[in-house]
mmCIF file with all atom_site columns, C-alpha atoms in Angstrom:
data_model
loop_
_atom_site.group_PDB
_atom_site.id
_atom_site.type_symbol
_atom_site.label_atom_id
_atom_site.label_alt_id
_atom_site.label_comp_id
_atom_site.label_asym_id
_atom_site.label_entity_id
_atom_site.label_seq_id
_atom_site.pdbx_PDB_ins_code
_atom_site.Cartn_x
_atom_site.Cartn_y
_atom_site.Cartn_z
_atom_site.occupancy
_atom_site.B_iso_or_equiv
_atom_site.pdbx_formal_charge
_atom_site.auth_seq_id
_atom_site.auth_comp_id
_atom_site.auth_asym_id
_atom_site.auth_atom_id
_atom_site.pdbx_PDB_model_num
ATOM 1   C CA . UNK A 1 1   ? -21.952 -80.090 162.126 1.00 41.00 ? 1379 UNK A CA 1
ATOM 2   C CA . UNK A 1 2   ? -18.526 -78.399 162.905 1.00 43.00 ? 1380 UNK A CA 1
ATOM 3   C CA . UNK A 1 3   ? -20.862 -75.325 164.189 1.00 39.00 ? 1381 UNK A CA 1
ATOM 4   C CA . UNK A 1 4   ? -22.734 -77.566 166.196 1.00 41.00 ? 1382 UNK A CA 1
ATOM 5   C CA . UNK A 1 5   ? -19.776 -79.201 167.964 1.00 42.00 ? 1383 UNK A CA 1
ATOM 6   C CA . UNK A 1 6   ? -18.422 -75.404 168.958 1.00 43.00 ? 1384 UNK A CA 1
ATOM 7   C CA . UNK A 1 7   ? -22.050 -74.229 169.798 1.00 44.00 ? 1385 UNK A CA 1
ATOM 8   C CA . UNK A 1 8   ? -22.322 -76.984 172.067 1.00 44.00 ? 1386 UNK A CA 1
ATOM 9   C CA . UNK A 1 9   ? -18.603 -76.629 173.548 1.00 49.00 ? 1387 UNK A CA 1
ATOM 10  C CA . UNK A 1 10  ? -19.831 -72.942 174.737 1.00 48.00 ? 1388 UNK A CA 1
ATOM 11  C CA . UNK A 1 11  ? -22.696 -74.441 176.752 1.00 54.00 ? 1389 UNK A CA 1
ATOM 12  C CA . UNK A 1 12  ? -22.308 -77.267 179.772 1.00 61.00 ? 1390 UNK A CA 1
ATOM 13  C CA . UNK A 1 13  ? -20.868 -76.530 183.050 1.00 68.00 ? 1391 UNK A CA 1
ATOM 14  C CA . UNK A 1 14  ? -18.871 -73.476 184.811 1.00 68.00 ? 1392 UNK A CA 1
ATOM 15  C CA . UNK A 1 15  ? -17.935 -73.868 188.180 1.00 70.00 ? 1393 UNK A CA 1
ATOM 16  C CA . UNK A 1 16  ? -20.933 -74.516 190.207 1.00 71.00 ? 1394 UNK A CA 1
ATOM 17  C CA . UNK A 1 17  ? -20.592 -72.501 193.287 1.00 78.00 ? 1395 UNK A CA 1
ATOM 18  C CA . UNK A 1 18  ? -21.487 -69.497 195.057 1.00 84.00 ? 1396 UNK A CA 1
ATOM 19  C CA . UNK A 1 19  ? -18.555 -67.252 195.702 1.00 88.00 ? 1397 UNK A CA 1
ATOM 20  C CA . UNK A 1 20  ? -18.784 -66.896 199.540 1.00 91.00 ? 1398 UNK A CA 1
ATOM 21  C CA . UNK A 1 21  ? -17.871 -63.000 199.812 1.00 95.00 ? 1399 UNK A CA 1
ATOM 22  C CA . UNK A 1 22  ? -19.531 -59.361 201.614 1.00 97.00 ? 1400 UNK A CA 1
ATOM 23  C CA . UNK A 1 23  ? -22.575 -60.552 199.160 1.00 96.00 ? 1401 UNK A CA 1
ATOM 24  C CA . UNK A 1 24  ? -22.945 -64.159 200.285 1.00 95.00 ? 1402 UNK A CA 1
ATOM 25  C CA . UNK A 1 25  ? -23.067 -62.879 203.537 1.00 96.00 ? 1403 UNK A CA 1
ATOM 26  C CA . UNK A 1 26  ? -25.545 -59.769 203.428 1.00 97.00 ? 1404 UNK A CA 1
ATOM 27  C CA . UNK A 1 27  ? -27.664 -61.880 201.100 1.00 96.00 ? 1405 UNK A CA 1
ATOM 28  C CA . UNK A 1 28  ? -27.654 -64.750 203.389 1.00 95.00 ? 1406 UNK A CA 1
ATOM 29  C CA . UNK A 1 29  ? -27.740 -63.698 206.952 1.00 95.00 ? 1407 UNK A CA 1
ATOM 30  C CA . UNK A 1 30  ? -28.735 -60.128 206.210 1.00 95.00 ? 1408 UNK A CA 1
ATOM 31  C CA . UNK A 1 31  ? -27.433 -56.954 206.523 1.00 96.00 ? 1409 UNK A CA 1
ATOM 32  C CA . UNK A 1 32  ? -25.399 -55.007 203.554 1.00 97.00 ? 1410 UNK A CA 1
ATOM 33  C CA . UNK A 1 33  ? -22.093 -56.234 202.306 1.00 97.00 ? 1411 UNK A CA 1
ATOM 34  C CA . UNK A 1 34  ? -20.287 -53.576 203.891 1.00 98.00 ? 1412 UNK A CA 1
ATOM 35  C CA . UNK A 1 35  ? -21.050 -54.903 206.941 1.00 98.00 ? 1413 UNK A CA 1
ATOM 36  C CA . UNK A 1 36  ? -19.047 -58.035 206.035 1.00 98.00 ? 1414 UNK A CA 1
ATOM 37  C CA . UNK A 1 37  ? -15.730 -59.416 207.588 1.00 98.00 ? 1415 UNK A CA 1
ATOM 38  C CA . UNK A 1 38  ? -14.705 -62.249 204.852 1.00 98.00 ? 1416 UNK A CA 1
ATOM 39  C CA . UNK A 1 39  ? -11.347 -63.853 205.697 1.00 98.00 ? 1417 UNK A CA 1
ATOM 40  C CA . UNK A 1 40  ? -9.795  -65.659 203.035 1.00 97.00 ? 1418 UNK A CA 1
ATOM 41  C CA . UNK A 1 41  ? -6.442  -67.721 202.590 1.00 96.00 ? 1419 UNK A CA 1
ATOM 42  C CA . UNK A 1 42  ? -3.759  -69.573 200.679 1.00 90.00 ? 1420 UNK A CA 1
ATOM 43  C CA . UNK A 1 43  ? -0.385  -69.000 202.019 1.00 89.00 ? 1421 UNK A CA 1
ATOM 44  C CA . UNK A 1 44  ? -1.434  -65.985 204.365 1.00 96.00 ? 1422 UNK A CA 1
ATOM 45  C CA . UNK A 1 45  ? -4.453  -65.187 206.122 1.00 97.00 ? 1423 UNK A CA 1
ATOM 46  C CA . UNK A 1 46  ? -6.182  -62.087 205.270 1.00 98.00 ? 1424 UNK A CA 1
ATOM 47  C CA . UNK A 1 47  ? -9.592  -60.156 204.840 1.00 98.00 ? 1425 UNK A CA 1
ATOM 48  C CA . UNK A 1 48  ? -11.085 -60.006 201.539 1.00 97.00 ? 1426 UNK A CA 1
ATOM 49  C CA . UNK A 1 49  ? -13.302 -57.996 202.966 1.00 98.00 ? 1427 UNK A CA 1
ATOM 50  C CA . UNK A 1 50  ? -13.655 -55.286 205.542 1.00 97.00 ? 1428 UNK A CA 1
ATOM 51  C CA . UNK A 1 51  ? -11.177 -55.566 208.315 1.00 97.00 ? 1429 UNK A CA 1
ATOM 52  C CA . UNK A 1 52  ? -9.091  -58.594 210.063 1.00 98.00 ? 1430 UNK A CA 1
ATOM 53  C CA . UNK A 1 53  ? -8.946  -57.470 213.054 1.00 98.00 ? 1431 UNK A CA 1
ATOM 54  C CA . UNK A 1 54  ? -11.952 -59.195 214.869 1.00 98.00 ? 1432 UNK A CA 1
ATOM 55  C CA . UNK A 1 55  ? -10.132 -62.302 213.527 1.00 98.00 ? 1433 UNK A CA 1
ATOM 56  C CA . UNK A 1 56  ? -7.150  -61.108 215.450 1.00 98.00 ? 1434 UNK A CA 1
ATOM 57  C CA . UNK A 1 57  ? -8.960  -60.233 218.520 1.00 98.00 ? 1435 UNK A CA 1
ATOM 58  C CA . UNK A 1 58  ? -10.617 -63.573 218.396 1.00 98.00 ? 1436 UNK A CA 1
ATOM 59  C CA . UNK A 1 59  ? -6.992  -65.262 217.868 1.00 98.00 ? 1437 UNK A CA 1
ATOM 60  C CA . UNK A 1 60  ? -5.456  -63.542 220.865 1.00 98.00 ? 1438 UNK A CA 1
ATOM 61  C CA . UNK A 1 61  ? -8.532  -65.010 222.997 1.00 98.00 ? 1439 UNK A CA 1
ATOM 62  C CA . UNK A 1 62  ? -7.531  -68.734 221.356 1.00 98.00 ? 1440 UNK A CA 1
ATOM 63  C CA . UNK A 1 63  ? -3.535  -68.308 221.893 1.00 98.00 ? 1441 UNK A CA 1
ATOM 64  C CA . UNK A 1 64  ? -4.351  -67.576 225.494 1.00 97.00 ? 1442 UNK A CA 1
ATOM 65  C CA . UNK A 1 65  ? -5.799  -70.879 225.855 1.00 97.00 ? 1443 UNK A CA 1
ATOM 66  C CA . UNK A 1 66  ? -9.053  -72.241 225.944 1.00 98.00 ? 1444 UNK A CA 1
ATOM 67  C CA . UNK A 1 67  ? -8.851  -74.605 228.674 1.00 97.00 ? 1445 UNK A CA 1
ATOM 68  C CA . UNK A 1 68  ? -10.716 -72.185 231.313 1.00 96.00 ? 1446 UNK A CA 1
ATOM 69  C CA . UNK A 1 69  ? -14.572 -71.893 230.776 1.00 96.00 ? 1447 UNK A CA 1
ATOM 70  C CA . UNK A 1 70  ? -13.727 -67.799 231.041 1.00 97.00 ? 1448 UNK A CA 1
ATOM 71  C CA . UNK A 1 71  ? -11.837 -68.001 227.931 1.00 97.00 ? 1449 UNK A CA 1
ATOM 72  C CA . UNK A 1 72  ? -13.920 -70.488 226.301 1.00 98.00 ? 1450 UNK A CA 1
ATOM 73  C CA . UNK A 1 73  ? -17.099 -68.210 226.976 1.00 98.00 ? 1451 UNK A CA 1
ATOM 74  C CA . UNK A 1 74  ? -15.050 -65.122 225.757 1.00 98.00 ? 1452 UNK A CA 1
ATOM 75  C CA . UNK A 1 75  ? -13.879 -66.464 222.704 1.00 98.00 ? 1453 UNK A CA 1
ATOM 76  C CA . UNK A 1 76  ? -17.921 -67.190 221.745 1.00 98.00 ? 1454 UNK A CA 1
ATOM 77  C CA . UNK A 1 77  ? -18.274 -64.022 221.665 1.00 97.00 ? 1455 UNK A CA 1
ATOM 78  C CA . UNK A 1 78  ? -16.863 -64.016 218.148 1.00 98.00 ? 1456 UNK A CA 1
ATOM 79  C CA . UNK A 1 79  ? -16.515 -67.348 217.137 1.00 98.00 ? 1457 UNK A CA 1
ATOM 80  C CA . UNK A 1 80  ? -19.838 -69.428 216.459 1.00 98.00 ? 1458 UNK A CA 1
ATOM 81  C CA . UNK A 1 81  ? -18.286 -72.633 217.818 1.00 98.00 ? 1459 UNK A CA 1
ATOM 82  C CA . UNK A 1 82  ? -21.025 -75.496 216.463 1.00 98.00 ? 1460 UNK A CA 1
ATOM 83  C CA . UNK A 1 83  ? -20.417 -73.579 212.791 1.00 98.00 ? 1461 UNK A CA 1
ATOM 84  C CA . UNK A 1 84  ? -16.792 -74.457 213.303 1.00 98.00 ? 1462 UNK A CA 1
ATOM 85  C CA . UNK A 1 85  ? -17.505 -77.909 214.771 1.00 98.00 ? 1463 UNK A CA 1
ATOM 86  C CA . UNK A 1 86  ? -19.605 -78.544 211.636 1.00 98.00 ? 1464 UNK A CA 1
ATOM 87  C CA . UNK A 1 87  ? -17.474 -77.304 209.014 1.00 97.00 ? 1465 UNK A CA 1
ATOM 88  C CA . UNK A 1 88  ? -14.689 -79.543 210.757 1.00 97.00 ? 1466 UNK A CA 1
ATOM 89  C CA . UNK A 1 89  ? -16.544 -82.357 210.830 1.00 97.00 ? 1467 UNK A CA 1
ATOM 90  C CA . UNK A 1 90  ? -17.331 -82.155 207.186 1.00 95.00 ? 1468 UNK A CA 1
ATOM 91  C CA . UNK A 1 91  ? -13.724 -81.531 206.764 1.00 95.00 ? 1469 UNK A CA 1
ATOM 92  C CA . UNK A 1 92  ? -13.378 -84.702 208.250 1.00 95.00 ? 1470 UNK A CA 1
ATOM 93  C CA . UNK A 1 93  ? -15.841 -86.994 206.347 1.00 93.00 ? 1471 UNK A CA 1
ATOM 94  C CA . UNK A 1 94  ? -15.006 -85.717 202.849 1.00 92.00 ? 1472 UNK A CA 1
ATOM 95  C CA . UNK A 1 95  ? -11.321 -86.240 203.848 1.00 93.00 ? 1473 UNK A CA 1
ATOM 96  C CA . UNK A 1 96  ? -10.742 -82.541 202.001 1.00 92.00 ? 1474 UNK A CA 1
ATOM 97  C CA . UNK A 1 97  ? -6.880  -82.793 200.343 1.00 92.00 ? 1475 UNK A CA 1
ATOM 98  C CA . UNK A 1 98  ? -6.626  -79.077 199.773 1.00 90.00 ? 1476 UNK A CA 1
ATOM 99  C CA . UNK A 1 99  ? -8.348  -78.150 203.105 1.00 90.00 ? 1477 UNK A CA 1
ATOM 100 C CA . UNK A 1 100 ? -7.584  -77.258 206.510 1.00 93.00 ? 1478 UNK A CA 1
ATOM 101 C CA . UNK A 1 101 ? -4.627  -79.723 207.314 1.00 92.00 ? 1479 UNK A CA 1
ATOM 102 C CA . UNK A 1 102 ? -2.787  -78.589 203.616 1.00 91.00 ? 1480 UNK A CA 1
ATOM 103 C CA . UNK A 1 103 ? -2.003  -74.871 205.339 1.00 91.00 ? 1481 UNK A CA 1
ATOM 104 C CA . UNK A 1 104 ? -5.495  -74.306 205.834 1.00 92.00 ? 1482 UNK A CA 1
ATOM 105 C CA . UNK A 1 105 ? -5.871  -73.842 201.922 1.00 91.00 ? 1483 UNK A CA 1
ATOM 106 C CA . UNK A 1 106 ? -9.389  -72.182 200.640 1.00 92.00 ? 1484 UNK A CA 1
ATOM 107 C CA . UNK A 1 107 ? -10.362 -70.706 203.969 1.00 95.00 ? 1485 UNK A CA 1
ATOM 108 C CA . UNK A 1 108 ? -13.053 -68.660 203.704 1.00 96.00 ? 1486 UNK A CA 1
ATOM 109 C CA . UNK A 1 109 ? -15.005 -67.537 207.152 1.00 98.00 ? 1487 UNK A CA 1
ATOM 110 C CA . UNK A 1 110 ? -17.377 -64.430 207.862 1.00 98.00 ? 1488 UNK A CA 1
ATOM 111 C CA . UNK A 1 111 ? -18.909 -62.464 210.244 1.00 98.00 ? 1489 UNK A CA 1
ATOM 112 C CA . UNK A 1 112 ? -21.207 -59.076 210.420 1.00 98.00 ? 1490 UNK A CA 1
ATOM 113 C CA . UNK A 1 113 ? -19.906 -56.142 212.039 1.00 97.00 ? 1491 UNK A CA 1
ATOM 114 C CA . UNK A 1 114 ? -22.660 -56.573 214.779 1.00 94.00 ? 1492 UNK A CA 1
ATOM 115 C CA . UNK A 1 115 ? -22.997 -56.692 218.320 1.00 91.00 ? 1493 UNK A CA 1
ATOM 116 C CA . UNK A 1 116 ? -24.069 -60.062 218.194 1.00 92.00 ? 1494 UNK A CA 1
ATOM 117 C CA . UNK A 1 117 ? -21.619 -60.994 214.894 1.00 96.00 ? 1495 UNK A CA 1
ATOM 118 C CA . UNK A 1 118 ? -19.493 -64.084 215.435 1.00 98.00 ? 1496 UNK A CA 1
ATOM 119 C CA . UNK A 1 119 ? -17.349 -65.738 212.125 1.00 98.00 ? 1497 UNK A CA 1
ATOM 120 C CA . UNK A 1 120 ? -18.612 -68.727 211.129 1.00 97.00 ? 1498 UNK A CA 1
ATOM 121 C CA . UNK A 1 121 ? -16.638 -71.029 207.767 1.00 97.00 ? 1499 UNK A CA 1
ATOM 122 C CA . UNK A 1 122 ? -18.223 -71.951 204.146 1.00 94.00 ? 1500 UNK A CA 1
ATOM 123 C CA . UNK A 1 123 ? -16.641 -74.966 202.332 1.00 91.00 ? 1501 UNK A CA 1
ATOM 124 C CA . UNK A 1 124 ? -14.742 -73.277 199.196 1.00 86.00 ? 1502 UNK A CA 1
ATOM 125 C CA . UNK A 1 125 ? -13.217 -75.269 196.488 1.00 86.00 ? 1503 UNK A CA 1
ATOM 126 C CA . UNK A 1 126 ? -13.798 -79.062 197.678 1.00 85.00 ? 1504 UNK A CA 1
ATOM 127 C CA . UNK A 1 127 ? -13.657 -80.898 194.655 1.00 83.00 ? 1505 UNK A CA 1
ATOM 128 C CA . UNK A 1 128 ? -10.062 -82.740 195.827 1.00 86.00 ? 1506 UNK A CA 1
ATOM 129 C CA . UNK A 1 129 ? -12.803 -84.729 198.758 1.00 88.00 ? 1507 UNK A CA 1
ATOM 130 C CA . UNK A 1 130 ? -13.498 -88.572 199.017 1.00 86.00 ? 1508 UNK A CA 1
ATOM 131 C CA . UNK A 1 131 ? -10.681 -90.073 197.022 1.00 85.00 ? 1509 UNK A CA 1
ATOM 132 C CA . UNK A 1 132 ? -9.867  -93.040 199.164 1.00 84.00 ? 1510 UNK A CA 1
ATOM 133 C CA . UNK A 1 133 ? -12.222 -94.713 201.217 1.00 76.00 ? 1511 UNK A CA 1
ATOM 134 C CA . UNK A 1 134 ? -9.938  -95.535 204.387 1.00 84.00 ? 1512 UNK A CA 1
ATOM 135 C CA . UNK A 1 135 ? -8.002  -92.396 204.679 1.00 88.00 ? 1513 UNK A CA 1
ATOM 136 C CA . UNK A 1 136 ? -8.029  -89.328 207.951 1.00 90.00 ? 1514 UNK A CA 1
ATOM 137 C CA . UNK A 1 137 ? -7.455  -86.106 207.162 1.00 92.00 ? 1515 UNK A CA 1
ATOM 138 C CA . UNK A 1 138 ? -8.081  -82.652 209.014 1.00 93.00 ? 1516 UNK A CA 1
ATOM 139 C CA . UNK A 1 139 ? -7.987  -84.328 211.769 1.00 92.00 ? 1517 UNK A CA 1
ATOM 140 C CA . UNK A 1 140 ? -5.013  -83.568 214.837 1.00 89.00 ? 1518 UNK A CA 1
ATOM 141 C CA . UNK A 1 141 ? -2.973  -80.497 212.705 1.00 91.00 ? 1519 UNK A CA 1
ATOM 142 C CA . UNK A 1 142 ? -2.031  -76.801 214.222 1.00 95.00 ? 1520 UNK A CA 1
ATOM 143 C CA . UNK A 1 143 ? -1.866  -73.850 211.852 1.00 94.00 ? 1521 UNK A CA 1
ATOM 144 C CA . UNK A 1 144 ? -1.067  -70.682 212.890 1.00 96.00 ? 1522 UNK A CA 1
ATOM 145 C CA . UNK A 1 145 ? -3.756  -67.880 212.420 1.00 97.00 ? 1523 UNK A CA 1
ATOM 146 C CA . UNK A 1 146 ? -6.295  -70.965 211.147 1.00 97.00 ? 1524 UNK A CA 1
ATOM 147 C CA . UNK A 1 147 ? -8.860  -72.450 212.079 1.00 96.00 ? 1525 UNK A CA 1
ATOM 148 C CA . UNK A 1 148 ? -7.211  -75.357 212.601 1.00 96.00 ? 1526 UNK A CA 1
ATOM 149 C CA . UNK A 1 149 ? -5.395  -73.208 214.991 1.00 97.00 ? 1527 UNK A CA 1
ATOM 150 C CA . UNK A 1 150 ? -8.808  -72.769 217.137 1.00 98.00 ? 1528 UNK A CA 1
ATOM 151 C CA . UNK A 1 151 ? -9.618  -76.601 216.778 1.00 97.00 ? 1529 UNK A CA 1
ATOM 152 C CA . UNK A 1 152 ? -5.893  -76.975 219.083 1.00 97.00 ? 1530 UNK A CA 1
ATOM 153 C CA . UNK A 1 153 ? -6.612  -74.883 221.482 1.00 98.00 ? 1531 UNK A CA 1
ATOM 154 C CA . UNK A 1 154 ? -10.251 -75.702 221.832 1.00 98.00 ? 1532 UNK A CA 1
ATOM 155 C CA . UNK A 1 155 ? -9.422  -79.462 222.322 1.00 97.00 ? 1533 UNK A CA 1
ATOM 156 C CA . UNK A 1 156 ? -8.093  -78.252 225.609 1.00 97.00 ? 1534 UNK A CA 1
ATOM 157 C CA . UNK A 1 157 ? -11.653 -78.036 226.461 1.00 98.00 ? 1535 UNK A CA 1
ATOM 158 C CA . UNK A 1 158 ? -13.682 -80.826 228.104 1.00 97.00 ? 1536 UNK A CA 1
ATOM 159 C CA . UNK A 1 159 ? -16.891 -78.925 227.345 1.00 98.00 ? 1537 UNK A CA 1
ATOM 160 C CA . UNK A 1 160 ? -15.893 -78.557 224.129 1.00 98.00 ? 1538 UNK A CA 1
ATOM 161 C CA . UNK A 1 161 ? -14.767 -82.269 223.450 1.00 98.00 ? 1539 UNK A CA 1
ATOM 162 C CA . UNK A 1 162 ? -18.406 -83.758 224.518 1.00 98.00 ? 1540 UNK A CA 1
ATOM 163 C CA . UNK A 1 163 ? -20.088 -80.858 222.474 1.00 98.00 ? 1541 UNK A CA 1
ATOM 164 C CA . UNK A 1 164 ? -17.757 -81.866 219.447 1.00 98.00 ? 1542 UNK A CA 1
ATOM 165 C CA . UNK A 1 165 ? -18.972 -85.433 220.380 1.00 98.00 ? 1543 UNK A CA 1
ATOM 166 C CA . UNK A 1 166 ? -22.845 -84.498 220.578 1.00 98.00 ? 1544 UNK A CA 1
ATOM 167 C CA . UNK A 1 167 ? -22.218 -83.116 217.060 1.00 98.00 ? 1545 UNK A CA 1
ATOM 168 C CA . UNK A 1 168 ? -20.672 -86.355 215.317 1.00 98.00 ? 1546 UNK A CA 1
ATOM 169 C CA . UNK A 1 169 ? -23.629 -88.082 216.715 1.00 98.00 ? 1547 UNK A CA 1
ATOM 170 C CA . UNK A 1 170 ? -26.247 -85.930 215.321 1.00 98.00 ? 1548 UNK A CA 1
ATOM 171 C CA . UNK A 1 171 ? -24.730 -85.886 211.916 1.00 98.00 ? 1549 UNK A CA 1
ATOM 172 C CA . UNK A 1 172 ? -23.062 -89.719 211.598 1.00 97.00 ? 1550 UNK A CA 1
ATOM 173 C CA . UNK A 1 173 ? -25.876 -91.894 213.723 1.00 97.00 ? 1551 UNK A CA 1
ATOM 174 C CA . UNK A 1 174 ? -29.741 -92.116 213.360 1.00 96.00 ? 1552 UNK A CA 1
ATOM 175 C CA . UNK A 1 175 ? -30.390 -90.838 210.051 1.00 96.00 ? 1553 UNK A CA 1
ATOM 176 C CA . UNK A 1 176 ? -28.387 -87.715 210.243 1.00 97.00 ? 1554 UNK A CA 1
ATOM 177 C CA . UNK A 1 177 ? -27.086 -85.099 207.675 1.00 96.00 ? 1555 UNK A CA 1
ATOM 178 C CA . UNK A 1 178 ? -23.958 -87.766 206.829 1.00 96.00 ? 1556 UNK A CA 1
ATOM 179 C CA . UNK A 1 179 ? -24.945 -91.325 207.030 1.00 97.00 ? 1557 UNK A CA 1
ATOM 180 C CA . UNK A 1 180 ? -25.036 -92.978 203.967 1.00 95.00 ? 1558 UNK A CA 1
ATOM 181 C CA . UNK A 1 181 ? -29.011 -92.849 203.047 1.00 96.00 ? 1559 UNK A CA 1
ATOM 182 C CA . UNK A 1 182 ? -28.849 -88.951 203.464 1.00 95.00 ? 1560 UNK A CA 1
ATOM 183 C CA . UNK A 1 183 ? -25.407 -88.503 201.651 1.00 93.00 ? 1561 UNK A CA 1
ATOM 184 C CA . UNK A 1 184 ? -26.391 -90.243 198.689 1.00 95.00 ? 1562 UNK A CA 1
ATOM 185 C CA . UNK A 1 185 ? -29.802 -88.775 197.958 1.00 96.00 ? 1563 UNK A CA 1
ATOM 186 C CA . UNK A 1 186 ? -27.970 -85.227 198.422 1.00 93.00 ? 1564 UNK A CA 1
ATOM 187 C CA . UNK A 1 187 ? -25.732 -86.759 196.058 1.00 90.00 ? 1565 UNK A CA 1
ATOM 188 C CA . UNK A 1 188 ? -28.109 -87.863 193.466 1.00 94.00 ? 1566 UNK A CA 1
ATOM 189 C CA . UNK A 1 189 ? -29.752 -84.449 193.760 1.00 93.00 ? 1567 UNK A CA 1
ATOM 190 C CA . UNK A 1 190 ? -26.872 -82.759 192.397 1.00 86.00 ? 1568 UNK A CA 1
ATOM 191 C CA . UNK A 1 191 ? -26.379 -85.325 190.115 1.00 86.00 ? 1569 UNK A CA 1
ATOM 192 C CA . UNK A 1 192 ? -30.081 -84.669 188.658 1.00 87.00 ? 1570 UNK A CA 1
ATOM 193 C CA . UNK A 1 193 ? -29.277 -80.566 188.933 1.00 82.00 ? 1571 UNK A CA 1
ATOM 194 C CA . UNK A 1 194 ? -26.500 -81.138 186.038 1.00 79.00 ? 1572 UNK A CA 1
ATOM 195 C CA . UNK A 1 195 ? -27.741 -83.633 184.368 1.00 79.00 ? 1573 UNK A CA 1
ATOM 196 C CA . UNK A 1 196 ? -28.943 -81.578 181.062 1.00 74.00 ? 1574 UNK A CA 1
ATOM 197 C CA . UNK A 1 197 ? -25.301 -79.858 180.923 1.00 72.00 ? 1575 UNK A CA 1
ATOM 198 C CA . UNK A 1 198 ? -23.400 -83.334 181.147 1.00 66.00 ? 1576 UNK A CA 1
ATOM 199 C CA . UNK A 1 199 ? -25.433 -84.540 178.539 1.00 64.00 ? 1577 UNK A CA 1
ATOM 200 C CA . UNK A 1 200 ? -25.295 -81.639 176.480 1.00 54.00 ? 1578 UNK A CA 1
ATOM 201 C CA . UNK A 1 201 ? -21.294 -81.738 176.569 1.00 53.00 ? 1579 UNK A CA 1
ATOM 202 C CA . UNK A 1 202 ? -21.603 -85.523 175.552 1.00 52.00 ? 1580 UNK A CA 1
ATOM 203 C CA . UNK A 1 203 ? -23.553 -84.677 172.399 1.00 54.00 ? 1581 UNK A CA 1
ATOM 204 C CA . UNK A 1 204 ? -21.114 -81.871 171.246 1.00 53.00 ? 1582 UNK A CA 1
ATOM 205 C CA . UNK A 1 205 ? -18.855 -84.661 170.886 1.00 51.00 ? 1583 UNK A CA 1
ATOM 206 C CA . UNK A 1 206 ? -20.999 -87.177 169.125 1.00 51.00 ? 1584 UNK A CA 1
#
């Protein structure tokens, strides 16, 4: 029985994510990992992969402001602006503690070394999400060398703002990606994915 117990300990559930690096990427959207821009962050932003300095060029654009359609239309150039609305917006709903708003914590964003390559942002480490019901998070924040950062200045932006807008209706109204019917069968689907290895730990400790 005491084998048992151990045997079972070794099984169950490990961390049950892709890591989003140079392989995420080429697997994903093509090309080969060395291709791959991956920015990454705790306390300092930096490239985990290949080089930062597309990021940079693309924060130079942002810290000029982004007020002016030129500047908005330059900075699309490298930034895939309804990926960042989206990831935001998710930010928003799950109401992500160690997120974007806590120093931009577990930043990860990507891009291809292509003419036609613009960074877009993966959700990394999001299990601190949905703890209280009524709270805002991620919301009106400025980081330097963020995200976040690109959210300010883009706000600046009355194209922006109603495009922002379109996307909250899409994904919150009318059976989209985030009203409750759609949330909780994604939910449950996961639920059902780890359902053997949950019960499997629960037996090792029969």
């Amino acid at each position: 029985l005491e084998f048992r117990r151990v045997l079972f300990r070794s099984w169950g559930l490990y961390n049950p994510v892709e890591k989003s690096d140079e392989h995420f990427g080429a697997d994903y959207f093509g090309g080969e990992p060395e291709e791959w821009d991956v920015i990454v962050r705790r306390s300092v932003t930096e490239a985990g992969a290949g080089t930062k300095t597309a990021w940079d060029q693309m924060m130079a654009i942002a810290n000029a402001g982004l007020d002016r359609a030129d500047r908005y239309a330059s900075i699309q150039d490298l930034l895939d602006v309804d990926d960042l609305i989206d990831y935001f917006i998710y930010q928003q709903f799950a109401t992500n503690h160690d997120g974007p708003d806590s120093n931009s914590n577990n930043l990860r964003a990507m891009r291809r070394r292509s003419p036609d390559g613009r960074f877009r942002f993966h959700v990394w480490d999001m299990e601190y999400t949905m703890w209280y019901a009524r709270e805002h998070r991620n919301l009106d924040f400025d980081v330097d060398d963020t995200p976040g950062h690109i959210l300010s200045k883009l706000r600046a932006n009355p194209e922006f703002r109603m495009r922002y807008a379109d996307h909250v209706r899409k994904h919150l109204f009318n059976g989209g990606a985030l009203t409750p019917a759609k949330t909780a069968a994604r939910w449950d689907a996961r639920a059902q994915e780890i359902y053997g290895a949950i019960l499997e730990i629960g037996r090792a400790h029969v």
